[in-house]
Amino acid sequence: MALTLNDKYIKDFVAKEDLAAIQSEISAAHKTLVEHSGEGSDFLGWIDLPKNYDKEEYGRIKLAAEKIKKSCDVFIVIGIGGSYLGSRAVIEFLRSPMYNNLKKDTPDIYFSGCNISAGSLNELLEICEGKDVCINVISKSGTTTEPAVAFRVFRALLEKKYGKDGAKERIFVTTDKARGTLKKFSDEAGYETFVVPDNVGGRFSVLTAVGLLPIAVSGVDIDALMKGAADASDEYKADSSVMTSACMKYVAYRNLMYRQGKANEVLVSYENYAAMLNEWWKQLYGESEGKDGKGLFPASVIFSTDLHSLGQFIQDGKRNLFETVVSVKAIDSKLPIPFDEANVDGLNFLAGVELDEVNKTAMKGTILAHIDGGTPNILIELEDRSAYSLGYLLYFFEFACGVSGYVLGVNPFNQPGVEAYKKNMFALLGKPGYEEQKAELERRLK
Ligand code: PA5
């Protein structure tokens, strides 16, 4: 068991009878998920993924990662939403947000195609000057505007640099198995392709080729990541009790908070290497539960940084939120606080104390202050900062999300709401077929 859930700081906000009463709903939702009998059951491939995956492709992922590591200085991962957040979350959690500045034997990794910023693309093009470059374009549909534009730009760069034949050795495509324009285009161009399985939605795809190829290029041990997720899947599938399963406890408390009228769940970390993990979690819960006028708004903070900004609101603002804190137990980076003769800052009482201990003490003090201010806290403690433990945590959140969505009464595996902006954008940009909407939107913008 790589993680535990401590409910000491939320218990007092929930009546014992309410926790007991939600058990039957959770058992039913757990059964629905495990038996694939609920809405969205066509998208449950992720449940057994840590064990039931394409072993041939998994081998090719490792080989491609080795090839990429040897042949480039800069590796660009092109994708948006579920097609990039998982890999970025894992790489930054286990390597560092400052990965590209570290001394290492793997390429610098950049993420592109996750916005429509000309500035970002131009900067990355500049970074590529004089460097060897490989790209991995990831798009299940193959038609998402943001990655499609970035792919055009970097494909042109590679073809200019290496010629069409040279470029095809440096372009790796992760997309639908058979359908879609990107698959057809890649086969014709001779690019190596990997599969986004039909039955896995973007936000649940971190343990498919979508996440695994970039993660393997970063040097993270993908076997350990998968093993952590596999062990979590054994644990969480087998136990639906809110008393004994950390995962079901999490589902119970967040739904009880929602029913009490809380509108926001804030995911908290005390390490900035978790910032992208927070972003991955926000997509997972935001897209899965935010529909039909329902759902907790998933927000996130990095403490102690944000204690100097949003901390005020969490302590003292509108009482419509609760926090879920993810803490890593083992110290993975030692740095004792130095002694200073002058002691102008008065900190010599801490000389020789590990900075991590100070950080964890800040966490304890903050949790107590926040619960005193009326903000309940759930504490998830991860054993260590390893690929195994992170795989466990990813699966914890995915499984909890599936059960929680069913408890909430939504289909956790669709995302109808993300289409609205795309239709308007296409209409305003003059895409053929959108003429009527264009006129109406332009009238409203006047
Ligand atoms: O979770 C999702 O389905 C989305 O975030 C998609 O991953 C995102 O829109 C990218 O889609 P695609 O992979 O088709 O380019």
Short mmCIF file of N, CA and C in Angstrom, two decimals, residues 1-4 228 231-232 235-236 327 329 380-384 386-393:
data_model
loop_
_atom_site.label_atom_id
_atom_site.label_comp_id
_atom_site.label_asym_id
_atom_site.label_seq_id
_atom_site.Cartn_x
_atom_site.Cartn_y
_atom_site.Cartn_z
N MET A 1 0.85 -1.19 0.00
CA MET A 1 0.00 0.00 0.00
C MET A 1 0.89 1.25 0.00
N ALA A 2 0.85 1.98 -1.09
CA ALA A 2 1.76 3.13 -1.18
C ALA A 2 1.14 4.42 -0.66
N LEU A 3 -0.16 4.37 -0.34
CA LEU A 3 -0.75 5.61 0.20
C LEU A 3 -1.81 5.31 1.24
N THR A 4 -1.96 6.27 2.13
CA THR A 4 -3.01 6.15 3.15
C THR A 4 -3.82 7.44 3.17
N GLY A 228 2.78 0.09 -9.70
CA GLY A 228 2.06 0.83 -8.66
C GLY A 228 0.57 0.90 -8.98
N ASP A 231 -1.08 -2.57 -8.55
CA ASP A 231 -1.34 -2.92 -7.15
C ASP A 231 -2.51 -2.11 -6.59
N ALA A 232 -2.59 -0.85 -7.01
CA ALA A 232 -3.72 -0.01 -6.57
C ALA A 232 -5.02 -0.58 -7.12
N GLU A 235 -6.15 -3.45 -5.09
CA GLU A 235 -6.68 -3.02 -3.78
C GLU A 235 -8.07 -2.37 -3.92
N TYR A 236 -8.21 -1.44 -4.84
CA TYR A 236 -9.44 -0.65 -4.87
C TYR A 236 -10.61 -1.38 -5.50
N SER A 327 0.50 14.64 0.49
CA SER A 327 1.82 14.86 1.10
C SER A 327 2.70 13.62 0.87
N LYS A 329 5.56 11.31 2.24
CA LYS A 329 6.12 11.09 3.59
C LYS A 329 7.66 11.12 3.63
N ILE A 380 -4.02 12.93 2.20
CA ILE A 380 -3.55 11.73 1.52
C ILE A 380 -2.04 11.68 1.65
N GLU A 381 -1.53 10.60 2.25
CA GLU A 381 -0.08 10.52 2.44
C GLU A 381 0.52 9.44 1.54
N LEU A 382 1.43 9.91 0.68
CA LEU A 382 2.11 9.02 -0.25
C LEU A 382 3.42 8.60 0.39
N GLU A 383 3.73 7.30 0.31
CA GLU A 383 4.94 6.80 0.98
C GLU A 383 6.20 7.56 0.59
N ASP A 384 6.40 7.70 -0.74
CA ASP A 384 7.63 8.34 -1.20
C ASP A 384 7.41 8.93 -2.59
N SER A 386 8.29 8.10 -5.64
CA SER A 386 8.81 7.10 -6.58
C SER A 386 7.79 6.87 -7.68
N ALA A 387 8.25 6.25 -8.79
CA ALA A 387 7.34 5.95 -9.89
C ALA A 387 6.25 4.98 -9.41
N TYR A 388 6.64 4.04 -8.55
CA TYR A 388 5.67 3.07 -8.02
C TYR A 388 4.55 3.79 -7.26
N SER A 389 4.92 4.64 -6.33
CA SER A 389 3.92 5.34 -5.51
C SER A 389 3.06 6.27 -6.36
N LEU A 390 3.69 6.91 -7.33
CA LEU A 390 2.92 7.83 -8.18
C LEU A 390 1.90 7.05 -9.02
N GLY A 391 2.32 5.88 -9.53
CA GLY A 391 1.38 5.03 -10.28
C GLY A 391 0.19 4.67 -9.41
N TYR A 392 0.48 4.39 -8.15
CA TYR A 392 -0.58 4.06 -7.18
C TYR A 392 -1.54 5.25 -7.01
N LEU A 393 -0.98 6.43 -6.88
CA LEU A 393 -1.79 7.64 -6.66
C LEU A 393 -2.65 7.97 -7.90
#
